Coordinates of C-alpha atoms and ligand atoms in Angstrom, one line a residue:
M163 CA -2.5 -51.4 -28.4
R164 CA -5.9 -53.1 -28.2
T165 CA -6.6 -55.7 -30.8
I166 CA -9.9 -56.9 -32.1
D167 CA -9.8 -59.7 -29.5
D168 CA -10.4 -57.0 -27.0
L169 CA -13.6 -55.7 -28.6
D170 CA -17.0 -57.2 -28.3
V171 CA -18.1 -56.9 -31.9
R172 CA -21.0 -59.3 -32.2
G173 CA -24.0 -57.6 -33.7
K174 CA -22.2 -54.3 -33.8
R175 CA -21.5 -52.0 -36.7
V176 CA -17.7 -51.9 -37.0
L177 CA -16.0 -49.3 -39.2
V178 CA -12.7 -50.7 -40.5
R179 CA -10.2 -48.2 -42.0
A180 CA -8.4 -50.4 -44.6
D181 CA -5.7 -49.6 -47.2
L182 CA -7.2 -50.6 -50.5
N183 CA -5.1 -48.1 -52.5
V184 CA -4.3 -50.4 -55.4
P185 CA -2.8 -49.6 -58.8
L186 CA -5.4 -49.4 -61.6
D187 CA -5.3 -49.6 -65.4
G188 CA -8.6 -48.1 -66.3
D189 CA -10.9 -50.1 -64.0
R190 CA -8.6 -53.2 -64.0
I191 CA -6.7 -53.7 -60.8
T192 CA -3.1 -54.5 -61.8
D193 CA -1.9 -55.6 -58.3
D194 CA -4.5 -56.7 -55.6
G195 CA -1.8 -57.2 -52.9
R196 CA -3.3 -54.6 -50.6
I197 CA -6.8 -56.0 -50.9
R198 CA -5.5 -59.4 -50.0
A199 CA -3.6 -58.0 -47.1
S200 CA -6.9 -56.6 -45.7
L201 CA -8.8 -59.9 -45.8
P202 CA -7.7 -61.5 -42.5
T203 CA -9.1 -58.6 -40.3
I204 CA -12.3 -58.4 -42.3
N205 CA -12.8 -62.1 -42.1
A206 CA -12.0 -62.2 -38.4
L207 CA -14.7 -59.6 -37.7
R208 CA -17.2 -61.4 -39.9
E209 CA -16.6 -64.7 -38.0
R210 CA -17.3 -62.8 -34.8
G211 CA -20.6 -61.7 -36.1
A212 CA -19.8 -58.0 -36.7
K213 CA -21.5 -55.8 -39.3
V214 CA -18.4 -54.7 -41.2
I215 CA -18.3 -51.3 -42.8
V216 CA -15.0 -50.9 -44.7
C217 CA -13.7 -47.4 -45.6
A218 CA -10.6 -46.6 -47.7
H219 CA -9.1 -44.2 -50.2
L220 CA -7.9 -44.6 -53.7
G221 CA -5.4 -42.2 -55.3
R222 CA -5.7 -38.4 -54.9
P223 CA -9.1 -37.1 -56.1
K224 CA -8.4 -34.0 -53.8
G225 CA -11.8 -33.7 -52.2
E226 CA -13.9 -34.0 -55.3
V227 CA -16.0 -36.8 -56.7
K228 CA -14.0 -38.1 -59.7
P229 CA -15.4 -41.4 -61.2
E230 CA -11.9 -42.6 -62.3
F231 CA -11.1 -42.8 -58.5
S232 CA -14.2 -44.8 -57.6
L233 CA -13.7 -47.8 -55.3
A234 CA -16.3 -49.8 -57.4
P235 CA -13.6 -52.0 -59.0
V236 CA -12.2 -52.6 -55.5
A237 CA -15.6 -53.6 -54.2
R238 CA -15.9 -56.2 -56.9
R239 CA -12.5 -57.7 -56.2
L240 CA -13.0 -57.6 -52.5
G241 CA -16.3 -59.5 -52.9
E242 CA -14.6 -62.1 -55.1
L243 CA -11.8 -62.6 -52.6
L244 CA -14.1 -62.8 -49.6
G245 CA -16.5 -65.0 -51.5
A246 CA -19.3 -62.8 -50.3
E247 CA -21.7 -60.1 -51.5
I248 CA -20.4 -56.6 -50.8
A249 CA -22.8 -53.7 -50.3
F250 CA -21.2 -50.8 -52.0
A251 CA -22.2 -47.3 -51.0
S252 CA -22.2 -44.7 -53.8
D253 CA -21.1 -42.0 -51.3
V254 CA -18.9 -41.7 -48.2
V255 CA -21.1 -40.4 -45.5
G256 CA -24.3 -39.5 -47.4
E257 CA -27.7 -41.1 -47.9
S258 CA -26.3 -44.2 -49.6
A259 CA -23.7 -44.9 -46.9
R260 CA -26.3 -44.5 -44.1
A261 CA -28.7 -46.9 -45.9
V262 CA -26.0 -49.4 -46.6
A263 CA -24.7 -49.3 -43.0
A264 CA -28.3 -49.6 -41.5
G265 CA -29.1 -52.6 -43.8
L266 CA -26.1 -54.8 -42.8
G267 CA -26.8 -58.2 -41.2
D268 CA -24.3 -59.8 -38.8
G269 CA -21.3 -61.1 -40.6
Q270 CA -22.0 -58.9 -43.7
V271 CA -19.6 -56.5 -45.3
A272 CA -20.1 -53.0 -46.9
L273 CA -17.6 -50.7 -48.6
L274 CA -18.0 -47.0 -48.6
E275 CA -17.0 -44.9 -51.7
N276 CA -13.5 -43.3 -51.8
L277 CA -12.9 -41.3 -48.5
R278 CA -10.9 -38.7 -50.4
F279 CA -14.1 -37.6 -52.4
E280 CA -14.8 -35.7 -49.2
P281 CA -12.5 -32.6 -48.6
G282 CA -12.8 -33.2 -44.8
E283 CA -10.8 -36.4 -45.0
T284 CA -7.5 -34.8 -45.8
S285 CA -8.2 -31.3 -44.5
K286 CA -5.5 -29.5 -42.5
D287 CA -8.2 -27.6 -40.7
D288 CA -9.0 -29.6 -37.5
A289 CA -12.6 -28.4 -37.4
E290 CA -13.3 -29.3 -41.0
R291 CA -11.7 -32.7 -40.5
G292 CA -13.5 -33.2 -37.2
A293 CA -16.9 -32.4 -38.8
F294 CA -16.3 -35.1 -41.4
A295 CA -15.0 -37.5 -38.7
D296 CA -18.3 -37.0 -36.8
R297 CA -20.3 -38.1 -39.8
L298 CA -18.1 -41.1 -40.5
A299 CA -18.1 -42.2 -36.8
A300 CA -21.9 -41.9 -36.8
L301 CA -22.1 -44.8 -39.2
A302 CA -20.7 -47.3 -36.7
E303 CA -20.4 -48.2 -33.0
L304 CA -16.8 -49.4 -33.1
Y305 CA -13.6 -48.6 -35.1
V306 CA -10.8 -50.8 -36.2
G307 CA -7.7 -49.2 -37.7
D308 CA -6.1 -51.5 -40.2
G309 CA -4.9 -49.3 -43.1
F310 CA -1.2 -49.4 -42.4
G311 CA -0.3 -47.6 -45.6
A312 CA -2.2 -44.5 -44.4
V313 CA -1.3 -44.6 -40.7
H314 CA 1.3 -41.8 -41.1
R315 CA -1.4 -39.4 -42.3
K316 CA -3.3 -37.1 -40.0
H317 CA -6.5 -37.8 -41.9
A318 CA -10.1 -38.0 -40.5
S319 CA -10.5 -41.7 -41.0
V320 CA -7.1 -42.5 -39.6
Y321 CA -6.6 -40.0 -36.8
D322 CA -10.0 -38.4 -35.8
V323 CA -12.5 -41.3 -36.0
P324 CA -10.7 -43.5 -33.4
R325 CA -10.9 -40.6 -31.0
R326 CA -14.7 -40.7 -31.3
L327 CA -15.4 -44.5 -31.1
P328 CA -14.1 -47.4 -29.0
H329 CA -11.3 -48.7 -31.1
A330 CA -8.7 -51.4 -31.7
A331 CA -5.9 -52.2 -34.2
G332 CA -6.5 -54.7 -36.9
G333 CA -4.3 -57.7 -37.6
L334 CA -2.4 -56.0 -40.4
I335 CA -1.3 -53.1 -38.3
V336 CA -0.3 -55.4 -35.4
A337 CA 1.8 -57.4 -37.8
E338 CA 3.4 -54.4 -39.5
V339 CA 4.3 -52.7 -36.2
G340 CA 5.7 -56.0 -34.9
V341 CA 8.1 -56.2 -37.8
L342 CA 9.1 -52.5 -37.5
K343 CA 9.9 -53.1 -33.8
R344 CA 12.3 -55.9 -34.9
L345 CA 14.0 -53.3 -37.1
T346 CA 14.4 -50.8 -34.3
E347 CA 14.5 -52.5 -30.9
N348 CA 16.9 -55.3 -29.9
V349 CA 17.8 -55.9 -33.5
E350 CA 19.5 -59.2 -34.4
R351 CA 23.0 -58.3 -35.8
P352 CA 24.6 -57.9 -38.2
Y353 CA 21.9 -55.5 -39.4
A354 CA 22.0 -54.2 -43.0
V355 CA 19.8 -51.5 -44.6
V356 CA 19.5 -51.3 -48.3
L357 CA 18.2 -48.1 -49.8
G358 CA 17.4 -47.1 -53.4
G359 CA 14.5 -45.7 -55.4
S360 CA 13.9 -42.3 -56.7
K361 CA 12.7 -40.3 -53.7
V362 CA 16.1 -39.3 -52.4
S363 CA 15.1 -36.7 -49.8
D364 CA 12.4 -39.0 -48.4
K365 CA 15.0 -41.6 -47.5
L366 CA 17.7 -39.4 -46.0
G367 CA 15.7 -39.2 -42.8
V368 CA 15.8 -42.9 -42.5
I369 CA 19.6 -42.9 -42.9
D370 CA 19.8 -40.2 -40.2
N371 CA 17.9 -42.4 -37.7
L372 CA 19.3 -45.8 -38.7
L373 CA 23.0 -44.6 -38.7
D374 CA 23.1 -45.4 -35.0
K375 CA 21.3 -48.8 -35.4
A376 CA 22.5 -50.4 -38.6
D377 CA 25.9 -52.1 -39.0
R378 CA 26.0 -51.4 -42.7
I379 CA 24.0 -49.3 -45.2
L380 CA 24.0 -50.2 -48.9
V381 CA 22.9 -47.5 -51.3
G382 CA 21.8 -47.8 -54.9
G383 CA 18.9 -46.4 -57.1
G384 CA 18.5 -42.8 -57.9
M385 CA 19.8 -41.6 -54.5
V386 CA 23.2 -43.0 -55.0
Y387 CA 24.2 -40.1 -57.3
T388 CA 23.9 -37.6 -54.5
F389 CA 26.3 -39.9 -52.5
L390 CA 28.7 -40.1 -55.5
A391 CA 28.6 -36.3 -55.9
A392 CA 29.2 -35.9 -52.1
Q393 CA 32.4 -37.9 -52.7
G394 CA 33.4 -35.5 -55.4
H395 CA 32.5 -37.5 -58.5
Q396 CA 30.8 -36.4 -61.6
V397 CA 27.4 -38.0 -62.1
G398 CA 26.5 -36.7 -65.6
K399 CA 22.8 -36.5 -66.2
S400 CA 21.9 -38.8 -63.3
L401 CA 19.3 -38.0 -60.7
L402 CA 20.9 -35.6 -58.3
E403 CA 19.7 -33.5 -55.3
R404 CA 22.3 -30.8 -55.1
D405 CA 20.8 -29.3 -51.9
Q406 CA 21.4 -32.6 -50.1
I407 CA 25.0 -33.1 -50.9
D408 CA 26.2 -31.5 -47.7
T409 CA 23.8 -33.6 -45.6
V410 CA 25.0 -36.7 -47.3
R411 CA 28.6 -35.7 -46.7
E412 CA 27.8 -35.3 -43.0
Y413 CA 26.2 -38.8 -42.9
L414 CA 29.3 -40.3 -44.5
A415 CA 31.5 -38.7 -41.9
R416 CA 29.2 -39.7 -39.0
A417 CA 29.1 -43.3 -40.3
E418 CA 32.9 -43.4 -40.4
K419 CA 33.1 -42.2 -36.8
A420 CA 30.5 -44.7 -35.6
G421 CA 32.0 -47.6 -37.4
V422 CA 29.0 -48.0 -39.7
E423 CA 29.9 -49.2 -43.2
F424 CA 28.5 -47.4 -46.2
V425 CA 28.5 -49.7 -49.3
L426 CA 28.3 -47.7 -52.5
P427 CA 28.3 -49.2 -56.0
V428 CA 31.6 -49.6 -57.8
D429 CA 30.0 -49.6 -61.3
I430 CA 27.0 -48.1 -62.9
V431 CA 24.8 -48.9 -66.0
A432 CA 24.9 -45.5 -67.7
A433 CA 22.4 -44.7 -70.5
T434 CA 22.1 -41.9 -73.0
A435 CA 18.4 -41.4 -72.2
F436 CA 15.6 -42.5 -69.8
A437 CA 14.3 -45.2 -72.1
A438 CA 14.4 -49.0 -72.4
D439 CA 16.0 -48.8 -75.8
A440 CA 18.6 -46.2 -74.9
D441 CA 22.2 -46.9 -75.6
H442 CA 23.9 -48.0 -72.4
E443 CA 27.2 -49.3 -71.0
V444 CA 28.7 -50.3 -67.7
V445 CA 31.1 -47.6 -66.4
P446 CA 33.1 -47.2 -63.1
A447 CA 31.0 -45.4 -60.5
D448 CA 33.6 -42.6 -60.3
A449 CA 33.7 -42.1 -64.1
I450 CA 30.1 -41.5 -65.3
P451 CA 30.3 -39.7 -68.7
A452 CA 28.8 -36.2 -68.7
D453 CA 26.2 -37.0 -71.3
R454 CA 24.9 -40.2 -69.6
M455 CA 22.6 -41.0 -66.7
G456 CA 23.0 -43.9 -64.3
L457 CA 19.9 -46.1 -64.4
D458 CA 21.1 -49.1 -62.5
I459 CA 24.0 -50.4 -60.4
G460 CA 26.4 -52.5 -62.4
P461 CA 27.1 -56.2 -62.2
A462 CA 30.2 -55.9 -60.0
S463 CA 28.1 -53.8 -57.6
G464 CA 25.3 -56.4 -57.6
R465 CA 27.9 -59.0 -56.5
L466 CA 29.4 -56.7 -53.9
F467 CA 26.0 -55.9 -52.4
A468 CA 25.0 -59.6 -52.3
E469 CA 28.3 -60.4 -50.6
R470 CA 27.7 -57.7 -48.0
L471 CA 24.3 -59.1 -47.2
A472 CA 25.6 -62.6 -46.7
G473 CA 25.9 -63.5 -43.0
T474 CA 23.6 -60.7 -41.8
K475 CA 20.8 -61.5 -39.5
T476 CA 18.4 -58.6 -40.2
V477 CA 17.9 -56.8 -43.6
F478 CA 15.6 -53.9 -44.4
W479 CA 15.3 -53.0 -48.1
N480 CA 13.5 -50.0 -49.5
G481 CA 13.8 -48.8 -53.0
P482 CA 14.8 -50.5 -56.3
M483 CA 18.5 -50.4 -57.3
G484 CA 17.6 -49.1 -60.8
V485 CA 14.8 -48.4 -63.2
F486 CA 13.7 -52.1 -62.9
E487 CA 10.5 -51.3 -65.0
M488 CA 12.9 -51.4 -68.0
E489 CA 14.6 -54.8 -68.5
P490 CA 18.1 -53.4 -69.3
F491 CA 18.1 -51.7 -65.9
A492 CA 16.5 -54.4 -63.8
H493 CA 19.6 -56.5 -63.1
G494 CA 20.7 -54.6 -59.9
T495 CA 17.3 -54.9 -58.3
R496 CA 17.2 -58.6 -59.2
A497 CA 20.6 -59.1 -57.6
I498 CA 19.6 -57.4 -54.4
A499 CA 16.3 -59.4 -54.1
Q500 CA 18.3 -62.6 -54.6
G501 CA 20.9 -61.4 -52.1
L502 CA 18.2 -60.9 -49.5
I503 CA 16.8 -64.3 -50.1
D504 CA 20.2 -66.0 -50.0
S505 CA 21.2 -64.1 -46.8
G506 CA 18.9 -66.3 -44.7
A507 CA 18.4 -63.2 -42.5
F508 CA 15.1 -61.8 -41.2
T509 CA 14.3 -59.8 -44.4
V510 CA 11.8 -57.0 -44.8
V511 CA 10.9 -55.3 -48.1
G512 CA 9.3 -51.9 -47.7
G513 CA 8.0 -49.5 -50.4
G514 CA 5.3 -49.9 -53.0
D515 CA 7.7 -50.0 -55.9
S516 CA 10.1 -52.4 -54.2
A517 CA 7.2 -54.8 -53.4
A518 CA 6.0 -54.5 -57.0
A519 CA 9.6 -55.1 -58.3
V520 CA 9.8 -58.3 -56.2
R521 CA 6.6 -59.5 -57.8
T522 CA 7.1 -58.4 -61.4
L523 CA 10.7 -59.7 -61.5
G524 CA 9.2 -63.1 -60.6
F525 CA 10.4 -63.7 -57.1
D526 CA 8.3 -65.7 -54.6
E527 CA 6.9 -63.3 -52.0
A528 CA 7.1 -66.1 -49.5
A529 CA 10.9 -66.1 -49.9
F530 CA 11.0 -62.8 -47.9
S531 CA 10.2 -62.7 -44.2
H532 CA 7.9 -59.7 -44.6
I533 CA 6.7 -57.4 -47.5
S534 CA 5.3 -54.3 -46.1
T535 CA 2.0 -52.8 -47.4
G536 CA 3.1 -49.3 -46.4
G537 CA 6.2 -47.7 -47.8
G538 CA 5.7 -44.1 -46.5
A539 CA 4.4 -45.3 -43.2
S540 CA 7.3 -47.7 -42.5
L541 CA 9.8 -45.1 -43.6
E542 CA 8.4 -42.5 -41.1
Y543 CA 8.4 -45.1 -38.4
L544 CA 12.0 -45.9 -39.1
E545 CA 12.8 -42.2 -39.1
G546 CA 11.6 -42.2 -35.5
K547 CA 8.5 -40.1 -36.1
T548 CA 5.2 -40.4 -34.3
L549 CA 2.6 -41.8 -36.7
P550 CA -0.8 -40.1 -36.1
G551 CA -2.8 -43.2 -36.8
L552 CA -0.8 -45.3 -34.4
S553 CA -0.9 -42.8 -31.6
A554 CA -4.7 -42.5 -32.0
L555 CA -5.0 -46.3 -31.7
E556 CA -2.8 -46.4 -28.6
D557 CA -4.9 -43.8 -26.7
Ligands
ADP203 P1 9.5 -47.4 -53.2 O1 8.1 -47.2 -53.7 O2 9.9 -48.8 -53.1 O3 9.7 -46.7 -51.9 P2 10.6 -45.2 -54.7 O4 9.2 -44.8 -55.0 O5 11.4 -44.4 -53.9 O6 10.6 -46.7 -54.2 O7 11.3 -45.4 -56.1 C1 10.9 -46.3 -57.1 C2 11.3 -45.8 -58.5 O8 12.7 -45.4 -58.5 C3 11.2 -46.8 -59.5 O9 10.1 -46.5 -60.3 C4 12.5 -46.8 -60.3 O10 12.3 -46.8 -61.7 C5 13.1 -45.5 -59.8 N1 14.6 -45.5 -59.9 C6 15.4 -46.4 -59.4 N2 16.7 -46.1 -59.8 C7 16.7 -45.0 -60.5 C8 17.6 -44.2 -61.1 N3 18.9 -44.5 -61.1 N4 17.2 -43.1 -61.8 C9 15.9 -42.8 -61.8 N5 14.9 -43.5 -61.2 C10 15.3 -44.6 -60.6
MG204 MG1 7.2 -45.5 -54.7

């Protein structure tokens, strides 16, 4: 993969696909982690005298101009963090974008409005996407792909534009891919994978692929109830994907054959409702009452998981162990985060909510080896899929 060191960018207009998809409360950015992660590449290009045109998406406006999805608050924050004036285009590829791009001096930065205001960005129709990619590519002379969080999408700005311009990968993508390689090739052992969160079926593919690579797989969060059900236990009102029970049973059997250890919780915090003030109690994992739902792994499980992380050399963690947003159900996630830190292993946290959990529960981000900016993208990589944005950059 070419990097920006391989491009001669001085005096050139460089389109940078960044991932600036930050959580907003009204027009207040509640976590600017993704903006900060995009700074090194933008700064490197500025220092080399490029005219930097940043493009990115925010949320899912579905091809329509919706003011609540405007990147204007992101432009302000990006300007603050760069300590520079940002020229913000009020459209994506229209008059404003063309004027802003044409008016940039060397080392200056512009941001285009939300890519997903244009239906061509996410269109499944190659011609429609291509037509939009033509207009986007026409704004610049070079392309740098740095939006790791969107790299698994076959979208115009990710997949089609790099096929139209000389291109390179930005520093963030280079760093993220380097970490993912350490999780899939010549892995330092013992290698533990910790999975949780709510998107059960999203994460089963990762298990499928990592079953041959990991030494142990620890499961918590919402997906654990499908595992408990596969072992024949009642899970009450907990999250359950019935149509995945057979698949999970097959994974458990394959793991046993391959000598891969599955670590499941031995106790569960079971509540009467999905609410912070709901009545809750710790119950054995194989005896969840019919009228209760599991919202966290229990304290004995937290200790067990931390113990199974001790002595490992590589740990990948994706998905909170419980509903950490509510204090009574945050203990398991805290225990796992601490377990990663104490393991001394090469530790990678993937997933938007897992990264948010680490921050909101008060952990120092620097205590982990790497916190990924792209949950979906890293999961698809670990599933062994080809990521459209990476293959476009490699061509
Ligand atoms: P990530 O973004 O890290 O990949 P997910 O999006 O898959 O993680 O899941 C995060 C969500 O999972 C959190 O909002 C958390 O509240 C929820 N969650 C964790 N455990 C449970 C559970 N037992 N029941 C319901 N939701 C859960
Ligand atoms: Mg999530």
